[in-house]
Coordinates of C-alpha atoms in Angstrom, one line a residue:
Chain A
M525 CA 15.4 -26.3 13.8
D526 CA 14.4 -25.5 10.4
M527 CA 12.5 -22.7 11.4
M528 CA 14.8 -21.2 13.9
S529 CA 17.8 -21.1 11.4
S530 CA 15.8 -19.6 8.4
G531 CA 14.4 -16.8 11.3
L532 CA 18.0 -16.3 12.2
K533 CA 18.8 -15.8 8.6
T534 CA 16.0 -13.3 8.3
I535 CA 16.8 -11.5 10.9
L536 CA 20.3 -10.7 9.9
S537 CA 19.4 -9.9 6.9
T538 CA 16.3 -7.0 8.2
S539 CA 18.9 -6.1 9.8
A540 CA 21.1 -4.7 7.1
D541 CA 17.8 -3.5 5.4
V542 CA 17.5 -1.4 8.4
L543 CA 21.0 -0.4 8.7
P544 CA 20.8 2.7 6.2
I545 CA 18.3 4.3 7.6
V546 CA 19.1 4.4 10.9
L547 CA 22.8 5.7 9.5
F548 CA 21.0 8.6 7.7
I549 CA 18.7 9.5 10.0
I550 CA 22.0 9.6 12.6
F551 CA 23.7 11.5 10.5
F552 CA 21.2 14.2 9.9
Q553 CA 20.6 15.0 13.6
L554 CA 24.1 15.1 14.0
F555 CA 25.4 16.9 11.6
V556 CA 22.7 18.9 9.4
I557 CA 20.3 19.7 12.5
R558 CA 23.3 19.4 14.8
Q559 CA 21.2 18.1 17.8
P560 CA 22.7 15.3 20.2
V561 CA 20.5 12.3 19.8
R562 CA 17.7 12.7 22.4
D563 CA 17.1 9.5 24.9
A564 CA 19.6 7.0 23.0
R565 CA 18.2 4.0 25.0
R566 CA 14.7 4.1 23.5
L567 CA 16.1 4.8 20.2
V568 CA 18.3 1.2 20.9
A569 CA 15.2 -0.5 22.0
G570 CA 13.2 0.3 19.4
L571 CA 15.5 -0.7 16.8
V572 CA 16.4 -4.1 18.2
F573 CA 12.1 -4.1 18.4
T574 CA 11.7 -3.5 14.7
I575 CA 14.0 -5.5 13.6
L576 CA 12.8 -8.6 15.3
G577 CA 9.5 -7.7 14.2
L578 CA 10.3 -7.4 10.5
G579 CA 12.1 -10.9 11.0
L580 CA 9.1 -12.4 12.8
F581 CA 6.7 -11.0 10.2
L582 CA 9.1 -12.3 6.7
V583 CA 8.9 -15.9 8.1
G584 CA 5.4 -15.6 9.4
L585 CA 4.2 -14.4 6.0
E586 CA 5.9 -17.2 3.9
Q587 CA 4.5 -19.5 6.1
A588 CA 0.8 -18.3 6.1
L589 CA -0.1 -15.6 4.2
F590 CA 1.7 -16.4 1.0
P591 CA 0.2 -20.0 1.1
L592 CA -3.3 -19.0 2.5
G593 CA -4.0 -17.0 -0.5
R594 CA -2.8 -19.1 -2.8
L595 CA -5.1 -22.1 -1.0
M596 CA -8.4 -19.6 -1.1
A597 CA -7.5 -19.1 -4.8
E598 CA -7.0 -23.2 -5.7
Q599 CA -9.9 -24.1 -3.7
L600 CA -12.4 -21.5 -5.3
T601 CA -11.3 -22.0 -8.7
H602 CA -11.5 -26.0 -8.1
P603 CA -12.9 -27.9 -10.5
E604 CA -15.3 -29.9 -8.1
F605 CA -16.6 -26.2 -6.3
L606 CA -17.1 -24.9 -9.7
M607 CA -19.2 -27.7 -10.9
K608 CA -21.9 -28.0 -8.0
G609 CA -23.5 -31.3 -9.7
A610 CA -23.5 -29.8 -12.9
E611 CA -22.4 -32.9 -15.6
T612 CA -19.8 -30.5 -17.6
L613 CA -17.9 -27.5 -17.2
D614 CA -17.0 -25.0 -19.4
F615 CA -14.1 -22.1 -18.3
H616 CA -16.8 -19.3 -18.3
W617 CA -16.1 -16.1 -16.4
R618 CA -19.1 -16.1 -14.9
N619 CA -18.9 -19.7 -13.3
Y620 CA -16.4 -17.8 -11.0
S621 CA -18.9 -15.9 -9.2
W622 CA -17.3 -16.3 -5.3
V623 CA -13.8 -15.6 -6.3
Y624 CA -15.3 -12.1 -7.6
V625 CA -17.6 -12.2 -3.9
F626 CA -14.6 -13.3 -1.7
A627 CA -12.1 -10.4 -3.1
F628 CA -15.0 -7.8 -2.6
A629 CA -15.2 -9.0 1.3
I630 CA -11.5 -9.5 1.4
G631 CA -10.9 -6.0 0.0
F632 CA -13.2 -4.4 2.1
A633 CA -11.9 -5.9 5.5
T634 CA -8.9 -5.3 4.8
T635 CA -9.2 -1.9 3.9
I636 CA -12.1 -0.9 6.8
A637 CA -9.6 -2.0 9.0
E638 CA -6.5 -0.3 8.1
P639 CA -5.1 2.2 11.0
A640 CA -3.1 4.3 8.3
L641 CA -6.6 5.0 6.7
L642 CA -8.2 6.1 9.9
A643 CA -5.2 8.6 10.8
V644 CA -5.7 9.9 7.7
A645 CA -9.5 10.3 8.0
M646 CA -9.3 11.9 11.1
K647 CA -6.4 14.6 9.4
A648 CA -9.0 15.3 6.5
N649 CA -11.9 15.8 8.8
E650 CA -10.2 18.3 10.7
T651 CA -8.3 19.9 8.1
S652 CA -11.7 20.6 6.0
G653 CA -13.8 21.6 9.0
G654 CA -16.0 18.7 9.0
A655 CA -16.9 18.7 5.6
I656 CA -15.3 15.7 4.6
H657 CA -16.7 12.7 7.2
V658 CA -14.8 10.4 8.6
W659 CA -16.7 7.0 8.3
G660 CA -17.8 8.4 4.6
L661 CA -14.1 8.6 3.5
R662 CA -13.4 5.2 4.8
V663 CA -16.3 3.6 3.6
A664 CA -15.5 5.0 0.2
V665 CA -12.3 4.0 0.1
A666 CA -13.0 0.1 1.5
L667 CA -15.6 -0.1 -1.4
G668 CA -13.5 1.5 -4.0
V669 CA -10.7 -1.1 -2.9
A670 CA -13.5 -4.2 -2.8
V671 CA -14.5 -3.2 -6.4
G672 CA -10.5 -3.1 -7.8
V673 CA -9.6 -6.1 -6.3
S674 CA -13.3 -7.6 -7.6
L675 CA -12.3 -6.4 -10.9
G676 CA -8.8 -7.4 -11.2
C677 CA -9.6 -11.0 -10.4
F678 CA -12.3 -10.8 -13.3
R679 CA -9.1 -9.5 -15.4
I680 CA -7.4 -12.2 -14.5
I681 CA -9.4 -14.8 -15.2
T682 CA -10.7 -13.3 -18.6
G683 CA -7.1 -12.9 -19.8
L684 CA -8.0 -9.4 -20.2
P685 CA -5.4 -6.9 -20.7
L686 CA -4.0 -5.3 -17.5
Q687 CA -2.9 -1.6 -19.4
A688 CA -6.6 -1.1 -21.0
F689 CA -8.1 -1.4 -17.8
I690 CA -5.6 0.9 -15.7
L691 CA -6.0 3.4 -18.9
V692 CA -9.3 3.5 -18.6
G693 CA -9.2 4.2 -15.2
Y694 CA -6.5 7.1 -15.4
I695 CA -9.0 8.4 -18.1
V696 CA -11.9 8.4 -15.7
V697 CA -9.4 10.1 -13.1
V698 CA -8.7 12.8 -15.0
I699 CA -12.2 13.4 -16.0
Q700 CA -13.4 13.8 -12.3
T701 CA -10.2 15.7 -11.0
I702 CA -11.9 18.4 -13.4
W703 CA -15.0 18.7 -11.8
S704 CA -14.1 17.7 -8.5
P705 CA -13.7 20.4 -5.2
R706 CA -10.1 21.6 -5.6
L707 CA -9.8 20.7 -1.5
I708 CA -10.3 16.5 -1.9
I709 CA -7.7 15.9 -5.0
P710 CA -4.8 15.8 -3.1
L711 CA -6.5 13.8 -0.6
A712 CA -8.3 10.9 -3.2
Y713 CA -4.9 11.3 -4.9
D714 CA -3.0 10.0 -1.6
S715 CA -5.8 7.3 -0.9
G716 CA -4.8 5.1 -3.6
G717 CA -1.9 4.7 -1.9
V718 CA -2.6 4.4 1.6
T719 CA -4.8 1.6 1.5
T720 CA -2.9 -1.1 0.1
S721 CA -1.1 -2.3 3.5
T722 CA 1.5 -4.8 4.6
V723 CA -1.0 -7.7 5.6
T724 CA -3.1 -7.0 2.6
V725 CA -0.6 -6.7 0.0
P726 CA 1.0 -10.4 0.4
L727 CA -2.7 -11.9 0.4
V728 CA -4.0 -10.2 -2.7
T729 CA -0.9 -10.6 -4.4
A730 CA -0.8 -15.0 -3.7
L731 CA -4.3 -14.5 -4.6
G732 CA -4.0 -13.5 -7.9
L733 CA -0.8 -15.4 -8.9
G734 CA -3.0 -18.5 -7.2
L735 CA -5.8 -17.4 -9.9
A736 CA -3.5 -17.2 -12.5
E737 CA -1.8 -20.8 -11.6
T738 CA -5.5 -22.6 -11.6
V739 CA -7.3 -20.8 -14.2
P740 CA -6.9 -22.6 -17.1
G741 CA -4.9 -20.8 -20.2
R742 CA -3.3 -17.9 -17.7
S743 CA 0.6 -17.4 -17.4
P744 CA 1.1 -16.4 -13.9
L745 CA 4.1 -13.7 -14.9
L746 CA 1.6 -12.1 -17.2
D747 CA -1.7 -12.1 -15.5
G748 CA -1.1 -12.9 -12.3
F749 CA -0.1 -9.3 -11.1
G750 CA -2.2 -6.2 -11.2
L751 CA -4.4 -6.6 -8.7
V752 CA -2.9 -4.2 -6.3
A753 CA -2.4 -1.9 -9.2
F754 CA -6.1 -2.2 -9.3
A755 CA -6.4 -1.6 -5.6
S756 CA -4.8 1.5 -5.5
L757 CA -6.4 3.0 -8.8
F758 CA -9.9 2.3 -7.8
P759 CA -9.8 4.6 -4.3
I760 CA -9.0 7.4 -5.7
I761 CA -12.0 7.1 -8.4
S762 CA -14.4 6.6 -5.5
V763 CA -13.3 9.2 -2.7
L764 CA -13.1 11.5 -6.2
A765 CA -17.2 10.2 -6.1
Y766 CA -17.8 10.8 -2.7
A767 CA -16.5 14.0 -2.9
Q768 CA -18.6 14.8 -5.7
L769 CA -21.5 13.6 -4.5
S770 CA -20.8 15.4 -1.1
A771 CA -20.7 19.0 -3.7
L772 CA -24.0 17.8 -5.3
R773 CA -25.8 17.0 -2.2
E774 CA -25.1 19.8 -0.4
R775 CA -25.9 22.4 -3.8
F776 CA -29.4 20.6 -3.1
A777 CA -29.6 21.2 0.2
G778 CA -29.7 24.9 -0.5
H779 CA -26.3 25.6 0.5
R780 CA -25.7 28.5 -1.9
K781 CA -21.7 29.4 -0.4
P782 CA -19.4 27.3 -2.2
E783 CA -17.0 27.0 1.2
R784 CA -16.9 23.8 2.4
R785 CA -17.4 24.7 6.3
N786 CA -21.0 25.5 6.1
G787 CA -21.8 22.4 5.3
A788 CA -20.6 20.6 8.2
E789 CA -23.8 20.1 9.7
S790 CA -25.2 18.0 6.5
T791 CA -24.9 14.7 7.1
S792 CA -23.6 12.9 4.4
K793 CA -23.7 9.6 6.0
E794 CA -26.0 7.5 3.7
V795 CA -24.1 9.3 0.4
V796 CA -21.6 6.6 -0.9
Chain B
M897 CA 7.9 -1.7 33.5
T898 CA 4.3 -2.3 33.9
K899 CA 4.1 1.0 31.9
F900 CA 6.2 -1.4 28.6
L901 CA 3.6 -4.1 29.2
R902 CA 0.6 -2.0 29.2
S903 CA 1.4 -0.7 25.7
I904 CA 2.5 -4.2 24.4
W905 CA -0.4 -5.1 25.4
K906 CA -2.1 -2.4 23.4
H907 CA -0.2 -2.8 20.0
V908 CA -0.9 -6.7 20.4
F909 CA -4.8 -5.6 21.2
G910 CA -4.0 -3.4 17.9
S911 CA -3.2 -5.7 15.4
V912 CA -5.2 -8.1 16.4
R913 CA -8.2 -5.7 15.9
D914 CA -6.1 -5.3 12.5
L915 CA -6.3 -8.7 11.5
A916 CA -9.2 -10.1 12.8
P917 CA -11.5 -8.9 9.7
I918 CA -9.2 -11.1 7.3
V919 CA -9.8 -14.2 9.9
I920 CA -13.5 -13.6 9.7
V921 CA -13.6 -13.5 5.8
I922 CA -11.4 -16.5 4.8
G923 CA -13.0 -18.5 7.8
F924 CA -16.8 -17.8 6.9
F925 CA -16.0 -18.8 3.4
Q926 CA -13.8 -21.9 4.5
Y927 CA -16.4 -23.1 6.4
F928 CA -20.0 -21.7 4.6
I929 CA -18.8 -21.8 1.4
L930 CA -15.9 -24.5 0.4
K931 CA -16.7 -26.2 3.4
Q932 CA -13.4 -28.0 2.8
P933 CA -10.6 -28.5 5.9
I934 CA -7.8 -26.4 5.3
D935 CA -4.2 -28.6 5.1
N936 CA -1.7 -28.0 7.6
A937 CA -4.3 -25.8 9.5
L938 CA -1.4 -25.8 12.2
A939 CA 1.2 -24.4 10.3
L940 CA -0.9 -22.0 8.9
A941 CA -2.0 -20.9 12.2
S942 CA 1.4 -20.5 13.7
G943 CA 2.4 -18.5 11.0
A944 CA -0.7 -16.3 11.5
V945 CA 0.9 -15.9 15.0
L946 CA 4.4 -14.9 13.9
V947 CA 2.8 -12.3 11.7
L948 CA 0.6 -10.9 14.4
L949 CA 3.7 -10.9 16.8
G950 CA 6.4 -9.6 14.5
L951 CA 3.6 -6.8 12.8
T952 CA 3.1 -5.9 16.7
L953 CA 7.1 -5.4 17.6
F954 CA 7.6 -4.1 14.4
V955 CA 4.9 -0.9 15.0
Y956 CA 5.8 -0.6 18.3
G957 CA 9.8 -0.7 17.7
L958 CA 9.2 2.2 14.8
E959 CA 6.9 4.6 17.1
L960 CA 9.4 3.8 19.9
A961 CA 12.6 5.3 17.6
L962 CA 12.2 5.6 13.7
F963 CA 9.0 8.1 13.7
P964 CA 9.7 10.1 16.7
I965 CA 12.6 10.9 15.7
G966 CA 11.9 10.8 12.0
E967 CA 9.4 13.4 12.6
S968 CA 11.1 16.0 14.7
L969 CA 13.9 15.8 11.9
A970 CA 11.5 16.5 9.1
H971 CA 10.1 19.8 11.3
A972 CA 13.6 21.1 12.2
L973 CA 14.8 20.7 8.4
A974 CA 11.6 22.1 7.3
R975 CA 11.9 25.0 9.4
K976 CA 15.4 25.2 8.7
G977 CA 14.6 26.3 4.9
S978 CA 17.8 24.7 3.7
V979 CA 16.3 23.6 0.5
F980 CA 19.9 21.6 -0.3
W981 CA 19.1 19.5 3.1
L982 CA 15.7 19.1 2.7
L983 CA 15.7 17.9 -1.0
T984 CA 18.9 15.2 0.8
F985 CA 16.9 14.4 3.3
S986 CA 13.8 13.9 1.4
F987 CA 15.3 11.6 -1.2
L988 CA 17.1 9.1 1.4
L989 CA 14.2 8.9 3.7
G990 CA 12.0 7.5 0.3
F991 CA 14.8 5.1 -0.8
G992 CA 15.5 4.1 3.0
T993 CA 12.1 3.3 4.5
T994 CA 11.4 1.7 0.9
V995 CA 14.5 -0.6 0.8
A996 CA 13.5 -1.9 4.4
E997 CA 9.8 -2.0 3.6
P998 CA 8.4 -5.7 4.2
A999 CA 5.5 -5.6 1.6
L1000 CA 8.3 -5.3 -1.0
T1001 CA 10.6 -7.6 -0.1
A1002 CA 8.0 -10.1 0.0
V1003 CA 6.7 -9.1 -3.5
A1004 CA 10.0 -9.4 -5.2
K1005 CA 10.7 -12.9 -4.5
E1006 CA 7.8 -14.0 -5.4
A1007 CA 8.1 -12.1 -8.7
A1008 CA 11.4 -13.5 -9.3
Q1009 CA 10.2 -17.1 -8.2
I1010 CA 7.5 -16.5 -10.8
A1011 CA 10.0 -14.7 -13.8
A1012 CA 12.3 -17.9 -12.8
G1013 CA 9.6 -20.2 -13.1
A1014 CA 8.4 -18.6 -16.9
G1015 CA 12.2 -18.8 -17.9
A1016 CA 12.6 -14.8 -18.0
I1017 CA 15.8 -14.9 -15.7
G1018 CA 17.6 -17.8 -14.8
D1019 CA 16.7 -20.6 -12.2
T1020 CA 19.9 -20.5 -9.7
A1021 CA 19.3 -19.0 -6.5
A1022 CA 22.4 -16.2 -7.3
D1023 CA 20.2 -15.1 -10.5
M1024 CA 16.6 -14.9 -8.3
S1025 CA 18.6 -13.5 -5.6
R1026 CA 19.9 -10.8 -8.1
Y1027 CA 16.5 -9.7 -9.5
V1028 CA 15.0 -9.5 -6.1
L1029 CA 17.9 -6.7 -5.0
G1030 CA 17.7 -5.0 -8.4
L1031 CA 13.6 -4.5 -8.2
R1032 CA 13.7 -3.5 -4.0
I1033 CA 16.8 -1.0 -5.7
T1034 CA 14.8 0.2 -8.5
V1035 CA 11.6 0.5 -6.9
A1036 CA 13.8 2.3 -3.3
L1037 CA 15.4 4.9 -6.1
S1038 CA 12.1 5.3 -7.8
V1039 CA 10.2 6.4 -4.2
G1040 CA 13.4 8.6 -3.5
T1041 CA 12.6 10.6 -6.5
A1042 CA 9.1 11.1 -6.2
L1043 CA 9.4 12.2 -2.6
L1044 CA 12.5 14.4 -3.8
V1045 CA 9.7 16.4 -7.0
G1046 CA 7.0 15.6 -4.2
V1047 CA 8.7 18.0 -1.7
L1048 CA 10.0 20.8 -4.6
R1049 CA 6.3 20.9 -5.6
I1050 CA 5.3 21.8 -2.0
L1051 CA 8.1 24.3 -1.7
L1052 CA 7.1 25.9 -5.6
G1053 CA 3.5 25.6 -5.5
W1054 CA 3.2 23.2 -8.8
S1055 CA 0.3 22.1 -9.5
L1056 CA -0.5 18.0 -8.2
P1057 CA -3.4 17.0 -10.9
L1058 CA -0.8 18.4 -13.3
M1059 CA 2.0 16.3 -12.7
I1060 CA 0.2 13.5 -11.5
I1061 CA -1.7 13.6 -15.3
C1062 CA 2.0 13.8 -16.6
G1063 CA 2.8 10.9 -14.6
Y1064 CA 0.5 9.1 -15.9
A1065 CA 0.9 9.7 -19.6
T1066 CA 3.9 8.6 -18.8
V1067 CA 3.1 5.3 -17.8
I1068 CA 0.8 4.7 -20.7
A1069 CA 4.1 5.6 -23.0
M1070 CA 6.3 3.0 -20.9
T1071 CA 3.9 0.2 -21.0
V1072 CA 4.0 0.1 -25.1
V1073 CA 7.8 0.5 -24.9
A1074 CA 8.5 -2.2 -21.6
P1075 CA 8.5 -5.8 -22.1
P1076 CA 4.8 -7.6 -21.4
E1077 CA 6.5 -9.6 -18.9
I1078 CA 7.3 -6.5 -16.7
V1079 CA 4.6 -4.7 -16.9
G1080 CA 2.1 -6.5 -13.8
I1081 CA 4.8 -6.3 -11.4
A1082 CA 5.4 -2.9 -12.7
Y1083 CA 1.8 -1.5 -11.9
D1084 CA 1.7 -3.8 -8.6
S1085 CA 4.9 -1.8 -7.2
G1086 CA 3.1 1.5 -7.3
G1087 CA 1.0 0.4 -4.9
V1088 CA 3.4 -2.4 -2.5
T1089 CA 5.8 1.0 -1.5
T1090 CA 3.6 2.8 0.0
S1091 CA 2.4 0.9 3.4
T1092 CA 3.6 0.5 7.1
V1093 CA 7.1 2.3 7.2
T1094 CA 6.6 5.1 4.2
V1095 CA 3.1 6.1 4.8
P1096 CA 3.7 7.9 8.4
L1097 CA 7.0 10.0 8.0
V1098 CA 6.0 10.8 4.4
T1099 CA 2.8 12.4 5.7
A1100 CA 4.4 14.0 8.2
L1101 CA 7.4 15.3 6.1
G1102 CA 4.5 16.8 3.9
V1103 CA 2.0 18.3 6.2
G1104 CA 4.7 19.7 8.3
M1105 CA 6.3 21.6 5.6
A1106 CA 3.1 23.0 4.2
S1107 CA 2.3 24.1 8.0
S1108 CA 5.8 25.6 8.3
L1109 CA 5.5 27.3 5.4
R1110 CA 3.9 30.5 4.4
D1111 CA 0.8 30.5 1.9
R1112 CA 0.6 26.9 2.1
N1113 CA -2.3 25.1 2.8
P1114 CA -1.7 21.7 4.5
M1115 CA -4.6 20.3 3.5
T1116 CA -3.9 21.2 -0.3
D1117 CA -0.1 20.9 -0.5
G1118 CA 0.6 19.0 2.5
F1119 CA -0.9 15.7 1.1
G1120 CA -0.4 14.4 -2.6
L1121 CA 3.5 12.9 -1.8
I1122 CA 2.2 9.4 -1.3
A1123 CA 0.7 10.2 -4.8
F1124 CA 3.7 10.4 -6.3
A1125 CA 5.4 7.9 -4.4
S1126 CA 3.4 5.2 -6.0
L1127 CA 3.1 6.6 -9.5
T1128 CA 7.1 6.5 -10.0
P1129 CA 7.8 3.1 -9.0
M1130 CA 5.7 1.4 -12.0
I1131 CA 7.8 3.8 -14.3
F1132 CA 10.8 2.9 -12.9
V1133 CA 10.5 -1.1 -12.9
M1134 CA 9.1 -0.7 -16.5
A1135 CA 12.3 1.1 -17.0
Y1136 CA 14.2 -1.5 -15.5
G1137 CA 12.7 -4.4 -17.1
S1138 CA 13.6 -2.4 -20.6
I1139 CA 16.9 -2.3 -19.5
I1140 CA 17.4 -6.1 -18.2
A1141 CA 15.8 -7.1 -21.6
W1142 CA 18.0 -5.0 -23.8
I1143 CA 21.2 -6.3 -22.4

């Protein structure tokens, strides 16, 4: 019963959220483009599905994804689990190795399955004339997210300042930009934002907050956030690195011409 | 009707495939590493089913209604060539899709609870919902601005790396000024904004524009809007935090 009423309330509030974009799209369709809305029944059905789906998703999110992220963080940092039979426990960052492994695995797994990334990778493969491989790009981005989330956990556990990491990351991106093939730069910048999907974000946020709550001496407000920021910065670096490696390979493989079209037949599966 | 059922089934299968890696990783850790039972596994499982169902319906609805109409609008506006309407459209698209973004709603709520717990804002429900709304509006405004600037860039052919580097410099400068408790949330809000709703519509806008303009390459000019949309929220949220602290 409680779930029903909370579900209804969520659906009502999501309708209010979706309303503005619907109104403005209809406004543009009728008054700027001046075309009648085609297939209005389809539009209404689609909107009902969108609102229902959004409501269900938000209820499920609070019931499953947030608690799950918290639970994993709690169990992985539980003193009993950390000690593994040792007599005493000092809170050293090296004791949390399973946290890093988990962060890496969850970052890699969620990204490699991300549909938005697959779509972008296929588009990039097509527009680059085959120089950018779909799997190469997906693995590059997934590795970037995995390393990002893992390093982000390390930062939360040690309590090092977030700004310092981000600053260094930015400097690396800028340096890489100078020596990267120009074609890949916009794609690499975009891939940072594409990766952090609707399911990954709540799970990773809960993991970070859970870590900051359970590791002694950390404040959730000051240390708990930042994992998503890492997960969207590192793919930029890894995609730029992938492009640089591909370009280097081409040069060593004897392709003298700088056009990337000519590199299409060189297999760069093992790059990255 | 069978066609409808078949396409629903295809979407359910797609959502299962997307969620499977997460379930596998968490299951592996629970059984082989942690070796602990999960408390209230039933609530978690039913929640996961709700997530699955919700995501399926949501994406299905988007593909049925918003995506086709949004894409055809973007193409029509790019062809029409009215800069004013194109910019208005970009801003409203960014604002509208971000306000409705489920990941942002979820993270804003979480941030409000954490902020209230730490005493940064009042502990009442009214204070918290005001904070959530403020955060969401701020992020939505920033994404609207990002798309406006990004579309201007495509129209005028400005250099993307240069603009991004200027953005980075602004982020760093804002970090020095902003109160420390907003920095983490601000940095995260950059990645939060660009997911299910925003990415397909925004990519359609950029690539559509770049392909209908002369002398523009879809590869170098069409991409880059998402990059702006994940950069400006950091700046705007830190500004929001500074203003709140200052008042």
